[in-house]
CSV table of C-alpha atoms and ligand atoms in Angstrom, one decimal:
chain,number,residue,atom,x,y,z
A,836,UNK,CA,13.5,-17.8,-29.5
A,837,UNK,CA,12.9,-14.2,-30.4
A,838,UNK,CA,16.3,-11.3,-29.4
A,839,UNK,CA,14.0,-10.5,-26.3
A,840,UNK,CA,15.0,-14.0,-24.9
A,841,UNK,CA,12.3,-16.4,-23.0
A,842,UNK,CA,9.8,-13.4,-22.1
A,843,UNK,CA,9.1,-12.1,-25.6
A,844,UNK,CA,6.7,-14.7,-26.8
A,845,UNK,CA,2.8,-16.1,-25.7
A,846,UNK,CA,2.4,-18.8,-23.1
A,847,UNK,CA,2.7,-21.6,-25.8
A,848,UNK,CA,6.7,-20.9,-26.1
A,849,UNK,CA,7.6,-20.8,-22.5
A,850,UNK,CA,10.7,-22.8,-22.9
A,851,UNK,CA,11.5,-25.6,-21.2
A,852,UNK,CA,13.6,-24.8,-18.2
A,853,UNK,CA,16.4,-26.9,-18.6
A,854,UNK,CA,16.7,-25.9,-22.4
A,855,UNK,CA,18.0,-22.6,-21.4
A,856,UNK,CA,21.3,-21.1,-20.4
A,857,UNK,CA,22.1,-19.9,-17.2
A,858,UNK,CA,21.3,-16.3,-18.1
A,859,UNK,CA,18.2,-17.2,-19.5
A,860,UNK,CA,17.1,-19.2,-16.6
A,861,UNK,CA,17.5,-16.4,-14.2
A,862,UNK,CA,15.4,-14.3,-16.2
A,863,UNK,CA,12.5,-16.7,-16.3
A,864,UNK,CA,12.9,-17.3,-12.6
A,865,UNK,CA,12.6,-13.1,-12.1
A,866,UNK,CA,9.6,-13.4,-14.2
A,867,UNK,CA,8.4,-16.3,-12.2
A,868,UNK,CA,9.2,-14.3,-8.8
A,869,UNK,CA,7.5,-11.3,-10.2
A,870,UNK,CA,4.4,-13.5,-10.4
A,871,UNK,CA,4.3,-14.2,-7.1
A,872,UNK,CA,5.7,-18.0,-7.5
A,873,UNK,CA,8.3,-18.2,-5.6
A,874,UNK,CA,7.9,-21.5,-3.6
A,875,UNK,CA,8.0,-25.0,-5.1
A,876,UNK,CA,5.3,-27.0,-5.1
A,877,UNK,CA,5.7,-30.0,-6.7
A,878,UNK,CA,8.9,-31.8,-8.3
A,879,UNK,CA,8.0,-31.7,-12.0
A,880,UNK,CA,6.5,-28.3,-13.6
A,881,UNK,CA,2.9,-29.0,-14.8
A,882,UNK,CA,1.7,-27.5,-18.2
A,883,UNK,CA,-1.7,-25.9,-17.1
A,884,UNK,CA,-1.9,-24.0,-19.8
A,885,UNK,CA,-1.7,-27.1,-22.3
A,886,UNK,CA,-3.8,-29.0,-19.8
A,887,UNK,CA,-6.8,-26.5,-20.2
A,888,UNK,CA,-6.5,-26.6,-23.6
A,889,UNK,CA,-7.5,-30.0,-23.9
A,890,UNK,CA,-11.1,-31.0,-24.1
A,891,UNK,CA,-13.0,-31.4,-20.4
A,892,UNK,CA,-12.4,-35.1,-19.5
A,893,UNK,CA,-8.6,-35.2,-21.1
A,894,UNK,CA,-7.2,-33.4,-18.6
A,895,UNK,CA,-5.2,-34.7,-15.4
A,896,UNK,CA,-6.1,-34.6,-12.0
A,897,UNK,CA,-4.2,-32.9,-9.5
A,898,UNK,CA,-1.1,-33.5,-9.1
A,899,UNK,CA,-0.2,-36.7,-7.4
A,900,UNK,CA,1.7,-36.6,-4.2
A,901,UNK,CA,5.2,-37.9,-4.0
A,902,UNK,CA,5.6,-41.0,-2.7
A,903,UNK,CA,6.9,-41.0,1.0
A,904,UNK,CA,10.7,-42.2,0.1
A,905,UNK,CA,10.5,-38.7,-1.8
A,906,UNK,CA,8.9,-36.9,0.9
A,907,UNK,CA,10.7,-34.6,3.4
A,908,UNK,CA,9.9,-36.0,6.6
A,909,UNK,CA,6.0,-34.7,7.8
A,910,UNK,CA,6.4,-32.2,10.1
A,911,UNK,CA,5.3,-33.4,13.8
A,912,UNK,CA,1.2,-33.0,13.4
A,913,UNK,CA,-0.1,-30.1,15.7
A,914,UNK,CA,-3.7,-29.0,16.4
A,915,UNK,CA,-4.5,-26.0,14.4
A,916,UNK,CA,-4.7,-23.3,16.9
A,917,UNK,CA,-8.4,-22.2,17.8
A,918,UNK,CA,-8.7,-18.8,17.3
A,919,UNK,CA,-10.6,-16.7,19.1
A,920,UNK,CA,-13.3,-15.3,16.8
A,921,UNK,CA,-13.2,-11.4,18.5
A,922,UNK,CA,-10.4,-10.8,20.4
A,923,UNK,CA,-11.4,-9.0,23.5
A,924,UNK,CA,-10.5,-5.3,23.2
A,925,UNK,CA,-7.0,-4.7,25.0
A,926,UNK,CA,-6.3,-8.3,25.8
A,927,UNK,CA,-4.0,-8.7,22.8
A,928,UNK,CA,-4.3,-11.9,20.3
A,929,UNK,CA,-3.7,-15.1,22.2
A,930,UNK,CA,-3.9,-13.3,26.2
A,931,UNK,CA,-8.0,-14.1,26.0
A,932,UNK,CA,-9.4,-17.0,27.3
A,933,UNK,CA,-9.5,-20.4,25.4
A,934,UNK,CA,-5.8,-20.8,24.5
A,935,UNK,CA,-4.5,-23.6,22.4
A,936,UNK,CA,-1.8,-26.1,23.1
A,937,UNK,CA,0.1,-24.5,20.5
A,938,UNK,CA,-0.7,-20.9,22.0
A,939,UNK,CA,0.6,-22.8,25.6
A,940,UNK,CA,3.7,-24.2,24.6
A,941,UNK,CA,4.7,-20.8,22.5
A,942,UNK,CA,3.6,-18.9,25.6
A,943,UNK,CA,6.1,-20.9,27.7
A,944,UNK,CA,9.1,-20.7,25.3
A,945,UNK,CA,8.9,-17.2,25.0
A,946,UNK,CA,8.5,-16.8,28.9
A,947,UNK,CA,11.6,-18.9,29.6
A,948,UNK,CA,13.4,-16.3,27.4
A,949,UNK,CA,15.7,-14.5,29.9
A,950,UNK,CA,16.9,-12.0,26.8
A,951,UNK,CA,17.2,-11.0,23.2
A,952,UNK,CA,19.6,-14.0,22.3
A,953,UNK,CA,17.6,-16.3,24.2
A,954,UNK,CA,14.5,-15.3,22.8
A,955,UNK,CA,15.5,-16.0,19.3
A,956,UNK,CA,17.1,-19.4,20.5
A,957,UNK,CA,13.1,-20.3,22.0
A,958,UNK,CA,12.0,-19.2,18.3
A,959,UNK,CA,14.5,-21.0,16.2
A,960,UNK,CA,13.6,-24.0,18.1
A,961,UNK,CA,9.8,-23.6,18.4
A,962,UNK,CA,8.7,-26.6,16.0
A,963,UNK,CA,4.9,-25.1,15.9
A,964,UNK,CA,5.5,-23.0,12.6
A,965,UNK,CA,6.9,-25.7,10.8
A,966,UNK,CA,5.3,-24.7,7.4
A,967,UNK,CA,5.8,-20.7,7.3
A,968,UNK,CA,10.1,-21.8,8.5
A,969,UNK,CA,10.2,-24.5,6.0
A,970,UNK,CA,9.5,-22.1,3.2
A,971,UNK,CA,11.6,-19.3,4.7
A,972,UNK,CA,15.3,-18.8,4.4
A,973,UNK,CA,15.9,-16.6,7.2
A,974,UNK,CA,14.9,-16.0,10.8
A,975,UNK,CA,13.7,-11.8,10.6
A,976,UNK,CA,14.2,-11.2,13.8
A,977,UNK,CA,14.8,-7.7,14.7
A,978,UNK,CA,17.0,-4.8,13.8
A,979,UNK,CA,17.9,-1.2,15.5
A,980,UNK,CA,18.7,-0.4,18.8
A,981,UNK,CA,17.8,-2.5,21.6
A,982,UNK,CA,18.1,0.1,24.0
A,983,UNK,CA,16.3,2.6,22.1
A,984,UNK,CA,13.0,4.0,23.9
A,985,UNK,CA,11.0,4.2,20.6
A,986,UNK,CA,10.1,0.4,19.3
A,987,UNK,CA,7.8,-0.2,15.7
A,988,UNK,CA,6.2,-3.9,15.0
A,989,UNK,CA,5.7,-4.1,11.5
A,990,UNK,CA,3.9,-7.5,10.2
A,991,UNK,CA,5.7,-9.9,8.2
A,992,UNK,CA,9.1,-10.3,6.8
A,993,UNK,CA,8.7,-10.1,2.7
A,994,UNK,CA,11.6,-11.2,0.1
A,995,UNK,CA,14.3,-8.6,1.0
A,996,UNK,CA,14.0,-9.1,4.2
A,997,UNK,CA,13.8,-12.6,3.7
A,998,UNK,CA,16.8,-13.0,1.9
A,999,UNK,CA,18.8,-10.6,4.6
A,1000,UNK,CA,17.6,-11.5,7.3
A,1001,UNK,CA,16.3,-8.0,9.3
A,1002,UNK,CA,12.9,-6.3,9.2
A,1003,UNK,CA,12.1,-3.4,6.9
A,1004,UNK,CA,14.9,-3.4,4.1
A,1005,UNK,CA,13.2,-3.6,1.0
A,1006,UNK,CA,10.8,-0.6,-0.7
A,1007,UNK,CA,9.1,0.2,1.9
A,1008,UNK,CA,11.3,-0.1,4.8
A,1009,UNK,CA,13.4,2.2,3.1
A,1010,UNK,CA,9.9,4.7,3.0
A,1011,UNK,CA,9.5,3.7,6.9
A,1012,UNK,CA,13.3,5.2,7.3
A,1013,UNK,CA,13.1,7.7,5.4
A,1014,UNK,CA,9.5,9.1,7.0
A,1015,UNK,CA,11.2,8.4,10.4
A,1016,UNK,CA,14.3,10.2,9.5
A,1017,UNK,CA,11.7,13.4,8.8
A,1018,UNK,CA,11.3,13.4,12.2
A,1019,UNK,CA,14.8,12.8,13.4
A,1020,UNK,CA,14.9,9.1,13.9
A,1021,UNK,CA,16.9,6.3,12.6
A,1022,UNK,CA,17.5,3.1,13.4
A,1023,UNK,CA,20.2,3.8,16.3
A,1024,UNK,CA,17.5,5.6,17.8
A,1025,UNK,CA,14.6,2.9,17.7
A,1026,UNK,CA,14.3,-0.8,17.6
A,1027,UNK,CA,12.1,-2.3,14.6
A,1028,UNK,CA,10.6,-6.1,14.5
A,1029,UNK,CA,7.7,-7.4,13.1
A,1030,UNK,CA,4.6,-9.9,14.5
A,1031,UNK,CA,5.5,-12.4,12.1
A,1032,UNK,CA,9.3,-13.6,12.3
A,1033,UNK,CA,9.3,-15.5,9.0
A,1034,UNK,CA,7.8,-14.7,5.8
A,1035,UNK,CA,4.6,-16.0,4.7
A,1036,UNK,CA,5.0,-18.0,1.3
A,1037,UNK,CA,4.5,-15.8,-1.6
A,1038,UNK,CA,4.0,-12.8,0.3
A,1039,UNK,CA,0.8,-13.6,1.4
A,1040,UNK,CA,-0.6,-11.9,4.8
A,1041,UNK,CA,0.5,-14.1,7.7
A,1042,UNK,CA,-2.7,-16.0,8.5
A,1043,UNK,CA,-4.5,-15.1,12.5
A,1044,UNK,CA,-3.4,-18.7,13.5
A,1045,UNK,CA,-0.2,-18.0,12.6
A,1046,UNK,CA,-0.3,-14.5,14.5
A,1047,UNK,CA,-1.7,-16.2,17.4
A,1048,UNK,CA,1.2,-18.6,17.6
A,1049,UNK,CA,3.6,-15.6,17.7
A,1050,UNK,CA,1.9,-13.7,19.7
A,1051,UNK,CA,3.7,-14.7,22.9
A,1052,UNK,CA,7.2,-14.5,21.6
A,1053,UNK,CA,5.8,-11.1,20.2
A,1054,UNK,CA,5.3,-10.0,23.8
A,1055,UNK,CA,8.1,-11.2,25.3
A,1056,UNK,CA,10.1,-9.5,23.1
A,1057,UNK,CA,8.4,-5.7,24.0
A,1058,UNK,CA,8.8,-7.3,27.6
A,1059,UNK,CA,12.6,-7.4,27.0
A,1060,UNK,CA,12.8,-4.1,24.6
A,1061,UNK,CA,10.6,-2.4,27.6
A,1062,UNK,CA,10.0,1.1,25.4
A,1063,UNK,CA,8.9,4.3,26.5
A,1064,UNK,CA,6.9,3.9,23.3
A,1065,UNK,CA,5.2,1.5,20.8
A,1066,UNK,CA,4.6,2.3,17.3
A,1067,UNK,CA,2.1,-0.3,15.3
A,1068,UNK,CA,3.1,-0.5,11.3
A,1069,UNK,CA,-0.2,-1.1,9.5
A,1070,UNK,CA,-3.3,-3.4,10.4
A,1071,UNK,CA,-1.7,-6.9,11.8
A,1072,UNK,CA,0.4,-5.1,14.4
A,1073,UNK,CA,-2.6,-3.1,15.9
A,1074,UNK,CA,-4.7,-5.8,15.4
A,1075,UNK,CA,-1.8,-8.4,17.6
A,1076,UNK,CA,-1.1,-5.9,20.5
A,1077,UNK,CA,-4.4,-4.2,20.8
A,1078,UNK,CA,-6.8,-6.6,20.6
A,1079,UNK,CA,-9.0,-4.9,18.1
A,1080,UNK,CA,-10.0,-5.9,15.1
A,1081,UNK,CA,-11.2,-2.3,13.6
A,1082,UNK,CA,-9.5,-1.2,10.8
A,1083,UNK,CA,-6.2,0.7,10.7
A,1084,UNK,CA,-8.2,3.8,9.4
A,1085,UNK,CA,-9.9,4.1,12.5
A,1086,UNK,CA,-6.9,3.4,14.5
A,1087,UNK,CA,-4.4,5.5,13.1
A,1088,UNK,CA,-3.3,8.4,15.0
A,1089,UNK,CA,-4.8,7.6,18.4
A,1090,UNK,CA,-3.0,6.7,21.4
A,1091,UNK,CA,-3.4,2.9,23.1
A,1092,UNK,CA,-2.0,1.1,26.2
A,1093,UNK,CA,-0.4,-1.7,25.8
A,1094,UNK,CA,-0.3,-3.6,28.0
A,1095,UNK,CA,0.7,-7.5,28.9
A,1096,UNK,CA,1.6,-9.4,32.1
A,1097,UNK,CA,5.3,-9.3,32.2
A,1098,UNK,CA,5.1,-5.4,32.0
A,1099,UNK,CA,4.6,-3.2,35.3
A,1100,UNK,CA,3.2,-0.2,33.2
A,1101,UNK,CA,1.2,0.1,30.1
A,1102,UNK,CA,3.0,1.4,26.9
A,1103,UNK,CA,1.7,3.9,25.0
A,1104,UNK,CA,1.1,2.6,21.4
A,1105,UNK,CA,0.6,4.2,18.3
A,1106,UNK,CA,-1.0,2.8,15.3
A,1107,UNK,CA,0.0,4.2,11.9
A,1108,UNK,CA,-0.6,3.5,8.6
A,1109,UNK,CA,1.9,0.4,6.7
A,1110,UNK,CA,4.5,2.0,3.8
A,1111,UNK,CA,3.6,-0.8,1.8
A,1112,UNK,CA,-0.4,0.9,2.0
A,1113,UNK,CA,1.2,4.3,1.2
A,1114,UNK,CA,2.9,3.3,-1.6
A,1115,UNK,CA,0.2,2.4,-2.9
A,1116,UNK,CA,-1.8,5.2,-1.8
A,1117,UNK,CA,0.8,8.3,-1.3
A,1118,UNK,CA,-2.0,10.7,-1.0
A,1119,UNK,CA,-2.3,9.1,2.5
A,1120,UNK,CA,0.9,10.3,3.7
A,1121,UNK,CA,-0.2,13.1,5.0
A,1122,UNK,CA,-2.1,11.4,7.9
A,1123,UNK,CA,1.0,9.5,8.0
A,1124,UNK,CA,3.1,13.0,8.5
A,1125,UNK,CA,0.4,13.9,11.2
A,1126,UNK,CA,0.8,10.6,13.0
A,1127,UNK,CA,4.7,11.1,13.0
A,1128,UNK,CA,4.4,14.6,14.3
A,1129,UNK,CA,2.3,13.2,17.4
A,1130,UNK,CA,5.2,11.1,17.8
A,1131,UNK,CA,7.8,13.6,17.8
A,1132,UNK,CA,5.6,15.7,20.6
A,1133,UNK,CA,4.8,12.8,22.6
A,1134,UNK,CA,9.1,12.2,22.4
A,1135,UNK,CA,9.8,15.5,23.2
A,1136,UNK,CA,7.2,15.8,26.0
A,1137,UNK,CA,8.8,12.3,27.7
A,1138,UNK,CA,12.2,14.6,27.4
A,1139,UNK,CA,13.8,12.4,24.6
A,1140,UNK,CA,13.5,14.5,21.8
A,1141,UNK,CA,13.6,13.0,18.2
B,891,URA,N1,6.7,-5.2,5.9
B,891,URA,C1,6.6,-5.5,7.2
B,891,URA,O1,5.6,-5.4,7.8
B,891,URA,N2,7.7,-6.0,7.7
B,891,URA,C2,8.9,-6.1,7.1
B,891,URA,O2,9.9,-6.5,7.7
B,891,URA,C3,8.9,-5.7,5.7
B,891,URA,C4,7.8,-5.3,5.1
């Protein structure tokens, strides 16, 4: 192996795991995480790389499933949710007609939910997102002030937040903070959550089934929170409480009720852009800035300046 340890060389030298020392292992399992692979999906590594180097009919079929004495036991089998193709505009994901058991029994947990502690309890114990909790290590429920007035829904937990267990840690929850603190808000002045509670395997976008599943415990949870005001982080949130599918560009900036059936009133909602999106794309934080100075008004003209 070369000074520059496991990572210096081509594909054909990636070492054989258990050949390395703990230092080196770590560093190929950063490299791995960097990747993207993060989740196991089999017992024993495969060699694709060798395998396509073979001629055509050399190569080995997929690989085979455990057998069942290996297995973790299967979760309980559900009916995938049915999703409704267009969601209604204001109804919210999951609040239109045709609802699925799944939809049903989440909608009943969450509703039995008397408060914050109990509402995690119904979550922890909901067995209907079996595969996104099996591949998660924490529960990202919530973080902030539950009796603040001003409440964000982000989308999905990724690895920071995995790991800690709270919403908007890593990169760009420290961006969120730091774009909220610019207009004189931190997190013991609003309360910050996300529509997805655990996160998706590899970092992948929480699928609509998965949303719709959530949805009610999503809800529940604003139903509890009761804000004076929403604010949507990027695409999946709007998409979730408003019942729209257009894109966040189009969203962005405007003012929405939200509305569900636990709440008297509707709750102004305001869609902006996700940090993750402006990191990628700073020049758009200057719509951002706009959108947070409508904020700060809207604050300011409910008497609970920023
Ligand atoms: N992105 C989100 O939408 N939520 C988080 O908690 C972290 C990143």
């Amino acid at each position: 192996m070369s000074s520059d340890g496991p990572f210096s060389d081509t594909h054909a030298s990636i070492p054989d795991a258990a050949s390395l020392d703990d230092a080196a292992a770590l560093r190929l399992l950063s490299l791995y995480t960097a990747f993207g692979a993060d989740a196991a999906i089999a017992d024993e590594p495969q060699d694709r790389f060798s395998e396509s180097a073979r001629p055509e009919g050399n190569r080995p079929g997929p690989i085979a499933p455990r057998p069942a004495t290996m297995r973790e036991p299967a979760p309980p089998r559900q009916a995938e949710p049915r999703v409704p193709r267009s969601i209604p505009a204001g109804t919210g994901i999951g609040r239109g007609g045709g609802e699925s058991q799944l939809a049903q029994s989440a909608r009943e947990a969450a509703r039995s939910a008397a408060d914050l502690d109990a509402l995690r309890a119904a979550l922890l114990a909901f067995d209907g997102l079996a595969a996104l909790r099996q591949r998660a290590t924490n529960l990202v429920f919530a973080d902030g002030n539950p009796e603040a007035r001003v409440m964000l829904v982000g989308e999905a937990p990724g690895a920071d937040e995995d790991r800690i267990g709270k919403p908007f840690v890593g990169v760009s929850g420290q961006l969120l903070d730091r774009m909220l603190a610019a207009i004189g808000l931190d997190r013991s002045r609003f309360y910050i959550t996300n529509t997805c509670f655990w996160r998706p395997p590899g970092n992948r976008k929480p699928t609509e089934a998965e949303l719709v599943a959530q949805a009610p415990f999503v809800s529940r949870h604003i139903e509890l929170i009761n804000p004076a005001i929403l604010v949507l982080v990027g695409a999946s949130a709007a998409h979730t409480l408003l019942g729209t599918q257009d894109g966040i560009t189009r969203l962005r900036g405007r003012w929405f009720d939200y509305r569900s059936d636990g709440l008297a009133r509707a709750i102004p909602a305001l869609p902006i852009f996700h940090p993750a999106f402006l990191l990628r794309q700073p020049a758009q934080k200057r719509e951002t800035w706009a959108d947070l100075l409508k904020l700060k008004a809207r604050l300011a003209a409910l008497a609970m300046p920023a």
